[in-house]
Coordinates of C-alpha atoms and ligand atoms in Angstrom, one line a residue:
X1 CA -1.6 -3.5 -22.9
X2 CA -2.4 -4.5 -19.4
X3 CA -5.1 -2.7 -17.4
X4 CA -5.2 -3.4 -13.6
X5 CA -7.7 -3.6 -10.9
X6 CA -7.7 -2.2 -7.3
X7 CA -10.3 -3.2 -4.9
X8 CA -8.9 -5.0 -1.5
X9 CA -10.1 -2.1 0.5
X10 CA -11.6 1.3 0.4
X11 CA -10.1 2.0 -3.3
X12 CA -11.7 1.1 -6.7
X13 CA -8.9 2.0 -9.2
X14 CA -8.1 1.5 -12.6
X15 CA -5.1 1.5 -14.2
X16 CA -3.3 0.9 -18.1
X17 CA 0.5 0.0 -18.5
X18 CA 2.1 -0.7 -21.5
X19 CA 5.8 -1.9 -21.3
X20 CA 6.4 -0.7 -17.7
X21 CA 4.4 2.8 -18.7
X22 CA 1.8 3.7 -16.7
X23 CA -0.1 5.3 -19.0
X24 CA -3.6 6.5 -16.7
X25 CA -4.6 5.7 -12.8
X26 CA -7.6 6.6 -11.5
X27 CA -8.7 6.3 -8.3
X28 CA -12.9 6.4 -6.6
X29 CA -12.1 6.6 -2.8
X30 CA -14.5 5.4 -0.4
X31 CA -15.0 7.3 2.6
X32 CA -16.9 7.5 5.8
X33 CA -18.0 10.6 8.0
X34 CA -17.0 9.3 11.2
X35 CA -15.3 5.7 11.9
X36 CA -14.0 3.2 10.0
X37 CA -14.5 1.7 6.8
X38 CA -17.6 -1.3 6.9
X39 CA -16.5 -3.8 4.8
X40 CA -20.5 -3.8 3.1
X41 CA -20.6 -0.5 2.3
X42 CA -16.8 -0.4 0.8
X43 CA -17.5 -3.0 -1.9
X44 CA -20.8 -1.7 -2.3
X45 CA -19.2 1.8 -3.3
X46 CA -16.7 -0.6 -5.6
X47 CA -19.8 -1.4 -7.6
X48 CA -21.1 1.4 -8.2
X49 CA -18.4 3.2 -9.5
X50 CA -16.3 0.2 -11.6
X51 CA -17.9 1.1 -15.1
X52 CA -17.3 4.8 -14.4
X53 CA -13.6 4.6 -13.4
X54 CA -12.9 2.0 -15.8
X55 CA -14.0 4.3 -18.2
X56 CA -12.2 7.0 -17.5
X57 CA -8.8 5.0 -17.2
X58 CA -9.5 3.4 -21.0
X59 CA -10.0 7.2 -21.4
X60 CA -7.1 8.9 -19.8
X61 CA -4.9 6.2 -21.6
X62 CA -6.1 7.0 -24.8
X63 CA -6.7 3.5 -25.7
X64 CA -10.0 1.5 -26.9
X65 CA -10.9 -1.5 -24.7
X66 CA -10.2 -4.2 -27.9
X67 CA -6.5 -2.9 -27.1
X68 CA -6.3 -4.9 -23.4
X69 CA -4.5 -8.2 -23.7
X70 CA -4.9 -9.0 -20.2
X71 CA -6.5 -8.2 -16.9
X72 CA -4.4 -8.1 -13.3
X73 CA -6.5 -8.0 -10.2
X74 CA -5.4 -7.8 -6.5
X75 CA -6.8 -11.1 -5.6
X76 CA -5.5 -11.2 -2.2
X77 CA -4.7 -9.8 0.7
X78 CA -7.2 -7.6 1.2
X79 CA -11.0 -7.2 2.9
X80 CA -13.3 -10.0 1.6
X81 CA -16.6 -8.1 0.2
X82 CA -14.4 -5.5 -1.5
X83 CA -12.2 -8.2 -3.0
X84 CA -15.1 -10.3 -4.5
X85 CA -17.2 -7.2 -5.8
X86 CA -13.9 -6.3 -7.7
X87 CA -13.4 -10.0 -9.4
X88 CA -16.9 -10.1 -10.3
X89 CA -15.9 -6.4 -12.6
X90 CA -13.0 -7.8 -13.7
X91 CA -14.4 -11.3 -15.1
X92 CA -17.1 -9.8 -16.2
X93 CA -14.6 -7.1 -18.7
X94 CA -11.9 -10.5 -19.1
X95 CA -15.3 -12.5 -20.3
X96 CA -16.4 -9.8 -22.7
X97 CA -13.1 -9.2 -24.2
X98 CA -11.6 -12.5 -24.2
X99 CA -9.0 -12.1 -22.0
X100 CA -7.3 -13.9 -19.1
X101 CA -7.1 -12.3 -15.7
X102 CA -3.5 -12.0 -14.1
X103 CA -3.8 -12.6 -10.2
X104 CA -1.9 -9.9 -8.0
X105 CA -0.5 -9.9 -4.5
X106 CA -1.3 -5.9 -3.4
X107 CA 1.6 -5.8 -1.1
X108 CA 4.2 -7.0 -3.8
X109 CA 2.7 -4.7 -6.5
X110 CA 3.9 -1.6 -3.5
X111 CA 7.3 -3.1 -3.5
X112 CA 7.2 -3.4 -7.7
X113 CA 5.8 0.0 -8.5
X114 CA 9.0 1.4 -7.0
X115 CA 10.8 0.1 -9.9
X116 CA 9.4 3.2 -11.4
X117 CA 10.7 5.8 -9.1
X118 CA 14.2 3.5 -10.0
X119 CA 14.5 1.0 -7.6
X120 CA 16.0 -2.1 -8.8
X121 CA 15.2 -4.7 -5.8
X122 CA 14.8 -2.3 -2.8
X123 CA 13.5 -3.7 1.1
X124 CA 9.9 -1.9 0.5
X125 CA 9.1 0.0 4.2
X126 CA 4.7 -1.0 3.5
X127 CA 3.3 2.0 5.5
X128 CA -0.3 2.2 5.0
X129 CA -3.7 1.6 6.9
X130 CA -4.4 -1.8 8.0
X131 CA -0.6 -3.0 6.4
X132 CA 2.7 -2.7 7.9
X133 CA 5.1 -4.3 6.8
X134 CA 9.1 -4.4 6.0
X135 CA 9.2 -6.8 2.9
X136 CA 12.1 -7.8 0.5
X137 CA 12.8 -10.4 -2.2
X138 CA 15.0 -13.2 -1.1
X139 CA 15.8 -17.1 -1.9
X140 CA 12.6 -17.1 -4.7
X141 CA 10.2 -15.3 -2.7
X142 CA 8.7 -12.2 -1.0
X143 CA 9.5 -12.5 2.9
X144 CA 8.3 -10.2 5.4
X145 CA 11.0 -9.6 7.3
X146 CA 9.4 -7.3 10.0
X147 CA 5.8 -6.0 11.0
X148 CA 3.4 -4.8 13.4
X149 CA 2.5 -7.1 16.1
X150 CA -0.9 -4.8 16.9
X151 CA -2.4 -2.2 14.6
X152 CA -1.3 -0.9 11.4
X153 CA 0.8 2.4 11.6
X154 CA -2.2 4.1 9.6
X155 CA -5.1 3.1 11.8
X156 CA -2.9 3.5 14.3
X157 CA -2.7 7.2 13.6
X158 CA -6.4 7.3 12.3
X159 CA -7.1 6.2 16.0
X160 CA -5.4 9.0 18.0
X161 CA -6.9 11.4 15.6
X162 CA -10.6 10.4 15.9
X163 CA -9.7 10.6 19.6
X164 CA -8.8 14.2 19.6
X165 CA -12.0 14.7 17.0
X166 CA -9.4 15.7 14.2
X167 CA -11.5 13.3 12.1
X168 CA -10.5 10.7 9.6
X169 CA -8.1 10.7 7.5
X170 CA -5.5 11.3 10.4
X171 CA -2.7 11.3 9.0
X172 CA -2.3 14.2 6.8
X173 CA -3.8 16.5 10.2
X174 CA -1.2 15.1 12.7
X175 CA 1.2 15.8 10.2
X176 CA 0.4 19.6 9.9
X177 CA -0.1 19.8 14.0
X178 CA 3.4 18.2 14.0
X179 CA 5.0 21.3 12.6
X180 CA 3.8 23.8 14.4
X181 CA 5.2 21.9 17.6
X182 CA 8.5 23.3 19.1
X183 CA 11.2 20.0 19.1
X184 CA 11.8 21.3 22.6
X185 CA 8.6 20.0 24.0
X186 CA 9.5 16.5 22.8
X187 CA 7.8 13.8 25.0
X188 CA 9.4 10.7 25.4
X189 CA 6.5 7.3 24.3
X190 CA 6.1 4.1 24.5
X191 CA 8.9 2.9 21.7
X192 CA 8.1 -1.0 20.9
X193 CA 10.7 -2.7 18.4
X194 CA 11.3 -6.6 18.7
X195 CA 13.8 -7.2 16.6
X196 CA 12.6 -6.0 13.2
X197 CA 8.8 -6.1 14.6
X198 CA 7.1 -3.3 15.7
X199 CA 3.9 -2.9 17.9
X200 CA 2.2 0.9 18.5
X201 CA -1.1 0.0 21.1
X202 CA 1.5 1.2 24.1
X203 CA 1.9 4.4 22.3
X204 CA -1.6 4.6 21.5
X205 CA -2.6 4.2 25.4
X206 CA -0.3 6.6 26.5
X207 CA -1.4 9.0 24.0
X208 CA -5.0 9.2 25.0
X209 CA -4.0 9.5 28.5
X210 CA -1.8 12.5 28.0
X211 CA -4.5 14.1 25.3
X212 CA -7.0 13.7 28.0
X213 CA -5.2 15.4 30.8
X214 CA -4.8 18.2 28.5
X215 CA -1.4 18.3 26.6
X216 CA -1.6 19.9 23.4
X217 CA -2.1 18.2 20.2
X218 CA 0.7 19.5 18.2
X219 CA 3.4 18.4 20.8
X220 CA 1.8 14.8 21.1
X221 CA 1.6 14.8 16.8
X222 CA 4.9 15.6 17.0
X223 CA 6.4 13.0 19.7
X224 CA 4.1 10.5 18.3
X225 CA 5.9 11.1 14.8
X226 CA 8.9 10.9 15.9
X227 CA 8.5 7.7 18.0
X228 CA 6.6 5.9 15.7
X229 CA 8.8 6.5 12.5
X230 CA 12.1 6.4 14.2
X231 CA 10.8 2.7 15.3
X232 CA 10.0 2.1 11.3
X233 CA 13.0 3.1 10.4
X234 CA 14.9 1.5 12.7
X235 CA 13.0 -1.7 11.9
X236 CA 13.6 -1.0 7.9
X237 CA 17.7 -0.6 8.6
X238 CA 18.3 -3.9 10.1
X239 CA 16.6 -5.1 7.0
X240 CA 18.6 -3.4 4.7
X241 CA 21.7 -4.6 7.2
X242 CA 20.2 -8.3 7.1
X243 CA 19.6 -8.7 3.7
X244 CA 22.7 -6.9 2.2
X245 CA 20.5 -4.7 -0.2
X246 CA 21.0 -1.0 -0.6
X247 CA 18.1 0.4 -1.4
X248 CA 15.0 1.3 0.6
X249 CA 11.7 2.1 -1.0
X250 CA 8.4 3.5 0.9
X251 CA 5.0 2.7 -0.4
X252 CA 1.4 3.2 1.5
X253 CA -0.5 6.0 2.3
X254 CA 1.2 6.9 5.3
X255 CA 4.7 7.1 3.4
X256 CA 3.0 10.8 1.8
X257 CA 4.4 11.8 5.4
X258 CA 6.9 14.1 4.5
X259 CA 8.7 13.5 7.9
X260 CA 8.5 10.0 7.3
X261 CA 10.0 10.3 4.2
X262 CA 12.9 12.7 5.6
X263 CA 13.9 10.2 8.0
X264 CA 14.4 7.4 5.5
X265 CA 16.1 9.5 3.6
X266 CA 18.4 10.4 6.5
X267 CA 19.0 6.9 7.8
X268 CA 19.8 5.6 3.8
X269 CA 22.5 8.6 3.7
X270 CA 24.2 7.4 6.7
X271 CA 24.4 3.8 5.7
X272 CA 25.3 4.7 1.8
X273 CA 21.9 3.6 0.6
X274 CA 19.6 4.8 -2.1
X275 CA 16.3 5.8 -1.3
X276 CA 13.2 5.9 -3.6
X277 CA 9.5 7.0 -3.3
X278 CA 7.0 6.8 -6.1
X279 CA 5.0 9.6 -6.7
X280 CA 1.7 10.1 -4.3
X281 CA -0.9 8.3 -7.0
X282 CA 1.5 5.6 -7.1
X283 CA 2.4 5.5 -3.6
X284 CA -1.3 5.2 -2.4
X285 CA -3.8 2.3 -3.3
X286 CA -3.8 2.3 -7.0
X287 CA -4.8 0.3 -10.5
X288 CA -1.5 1.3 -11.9
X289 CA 0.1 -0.7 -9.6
X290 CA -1.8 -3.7 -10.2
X291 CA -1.2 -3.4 -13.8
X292 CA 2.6 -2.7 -13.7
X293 CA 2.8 -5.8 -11.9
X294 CA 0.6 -7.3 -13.6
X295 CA 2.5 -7.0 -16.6
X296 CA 5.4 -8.4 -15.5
X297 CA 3.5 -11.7 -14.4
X298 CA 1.9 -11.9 -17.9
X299 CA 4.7 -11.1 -19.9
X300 CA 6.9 -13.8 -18.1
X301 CA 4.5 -16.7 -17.0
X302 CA 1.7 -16.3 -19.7
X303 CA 3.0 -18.0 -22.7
X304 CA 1.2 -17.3 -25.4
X305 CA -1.8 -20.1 -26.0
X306 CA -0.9 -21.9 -22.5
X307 CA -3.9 -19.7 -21.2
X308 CA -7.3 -19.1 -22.3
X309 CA -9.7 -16.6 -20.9
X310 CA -11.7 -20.0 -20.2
X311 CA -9.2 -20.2 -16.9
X312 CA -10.7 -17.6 -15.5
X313 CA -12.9 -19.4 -13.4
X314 CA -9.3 -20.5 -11.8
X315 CA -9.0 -16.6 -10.3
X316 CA -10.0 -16.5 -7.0
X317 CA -10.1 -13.9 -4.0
X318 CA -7.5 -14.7 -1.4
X319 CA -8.4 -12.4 1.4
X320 CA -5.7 -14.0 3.8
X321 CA -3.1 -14.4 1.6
X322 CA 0.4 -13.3 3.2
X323 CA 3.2 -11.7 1.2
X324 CA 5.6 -15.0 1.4
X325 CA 3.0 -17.2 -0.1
X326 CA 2.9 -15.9 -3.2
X327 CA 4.3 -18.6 -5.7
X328 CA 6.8 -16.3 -7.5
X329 CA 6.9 -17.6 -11.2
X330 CA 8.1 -14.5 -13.0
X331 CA 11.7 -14.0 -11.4
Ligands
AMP401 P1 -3.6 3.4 2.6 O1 -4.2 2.4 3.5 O2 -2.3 2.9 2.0 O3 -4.6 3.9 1.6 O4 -3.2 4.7 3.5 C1 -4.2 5.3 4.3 C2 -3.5 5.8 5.5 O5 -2.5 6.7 5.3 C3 -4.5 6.5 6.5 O6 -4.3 5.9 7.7 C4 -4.0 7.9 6.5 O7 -4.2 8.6 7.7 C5 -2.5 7.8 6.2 N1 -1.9 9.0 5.7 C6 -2.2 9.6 4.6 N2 -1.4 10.7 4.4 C7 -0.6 10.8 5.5 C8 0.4 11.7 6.0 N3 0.7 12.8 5.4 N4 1.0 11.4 7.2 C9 0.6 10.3 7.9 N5 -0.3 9.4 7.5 C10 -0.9 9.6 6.3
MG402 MG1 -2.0 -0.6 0.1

């Protein structure tokens, strides 16, 4: 019984997965009124509502807390203060119940948790605020075979919303101006890919401009949707071309985009590829994730006695880390 910790940004989650089951995920969201997210205040919220979400996982699982045999934490990468205020929870539980604490890359537990939608080793298109990334497994590691060169697709979209006054989150907004658009008033943008890197601050100038000289919102949602995903998913096929795999698999909160998610689907028709997206509570930042990765680590690198909960002292935050430094052990 693994139960997972979530906490490298504006999520505090908590989630319990037994033999690739996820059996509860719950979620405590930290959210502003207007701008972004201040680091302080994120892992502030993180402590204040650990015990209570914890609770409620160990609850929604059905499952005492004598029952965990391990704690995984997204040590890394992630936003410092939210990181450290989520390792403090987590050795504090691991020191009370005697367990060790599993250390988990966030951005491999997106690609992971697709294995439950039924991907077996997809290229994972990472879509989410500050992350965007195109990331597959290859020669005994996690390589990042395309990202953004600027902003994250989220913020990205975050941005032009706040600029319009839509408010924040974007995403889900834009996405309901895009359909009321007519596809005929399509207007061409700013469309940035460097070989299987992408960049979006043209697009996001340009966008301003023409919102500021008065074209409407729904017809600039729409364009910007188009532009923007048709440059992931352009990115994410040369991928699947370079590294010979055939699946594709979404994960981040901007993958909820059903457009987004449409043209993956397309472009993996066309090129005989499957394509898989978890469901939204496992698509989003999430415990479960942590802890179905999480497993896996503990399951093949723990061996029983080699680890004591006295190594906990071992775990550390690792804000920075990138997705191809992760020293993959369980594979
Ligand atoms: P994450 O950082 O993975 O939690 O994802 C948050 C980001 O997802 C925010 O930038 C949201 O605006 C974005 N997002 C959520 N739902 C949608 C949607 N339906 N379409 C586009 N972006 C979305
Ligand atoms: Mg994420």
């Amino acid at each position: 019984m693994i139960l997972g910790i979530e906490c490298t940004a504006h999520t505090f989650g908590v989630g319990v997965v037994h033999k690739g089951k996820v059996l509860s995920n719950v979620r405590d969201m930290f959210t502003t009124k207007s701008g972004g997210i201040i680091p302080m205040e994120a892992a502030k919220h993180h402590r204040e509502v650990a015990e209570e979400v914890y609770r409620e996982a160990l609850m929604k699982a059905v499952i005492d807390e004598s029952e965990i045999d391990a704690i995984a934490l997204s040590n890394a990468p992630g936003l410092a203060p939210c990181l450290l205020a989520g390792m403090e929870f987590a050795k504090k539980k691991a020191e009370q119940l005697k367990v060790p604490i599993v250390s988990v890359n966030h951005c491999i537990a997106h690609l992971e948790i697709a294995r439950t939608a039924g991907a077996k080793d997809p290229v994972l298109l990472y879509v989410s605020g500050a992350n965007t990334q195109i990331i597959a497994y290859a020669s005994k590691k996690y390589r990042i075979f395309g990202e953004t060169l600027d902003i994250g697709i989220g913020n990205f979209i975050d941005k032009f919303a706040r600029h319009t006054g839509l408010g924040f989150p974007g995403g889900p907004k834009l996405e309901i101006e895009a359909q009321k658009a007519n596809p005929g008033n399509y207007i061409e943008l700013p469309y940035s890919v460097k070989g299987m890197d992408v960049s979006f601050s043209g697009m996001q100038t340009k966008l301003q401009q023409l919102y500021d000289k008065g074209m409407k919102i729904e017809d600039l949602a729409f364009s910007m949707q188009e532009t923007a995903f048709a440059m992931l998913v352009e990115a994410a096929e040369r991928a699947l071309a370079h590294t010979g795999k055939k699946e594709l698999a979404l994960g981040g909160g901007v993958a909820c985009n059903k457009r987004l998610q449409e043209m993956c689907r397309i472009m993996c028709r066309e090129r005989k590829a499957k394509f898989f997206c978890p469901e939204k509570s496992l698509l989003v930042d999430n415990g479960g994730m942590i802890a179905y990765l999480g497993e896996i680590i503990f399951s093949t690198t723990f061996k029983k006695g080699s680890r004591s909960p006295n190594e906990n002292d071992k775990v550390d935050i690792r804000p920075r880390e990138r997705t191809d430094q992760v020293d993959v052990k369980w594979k």
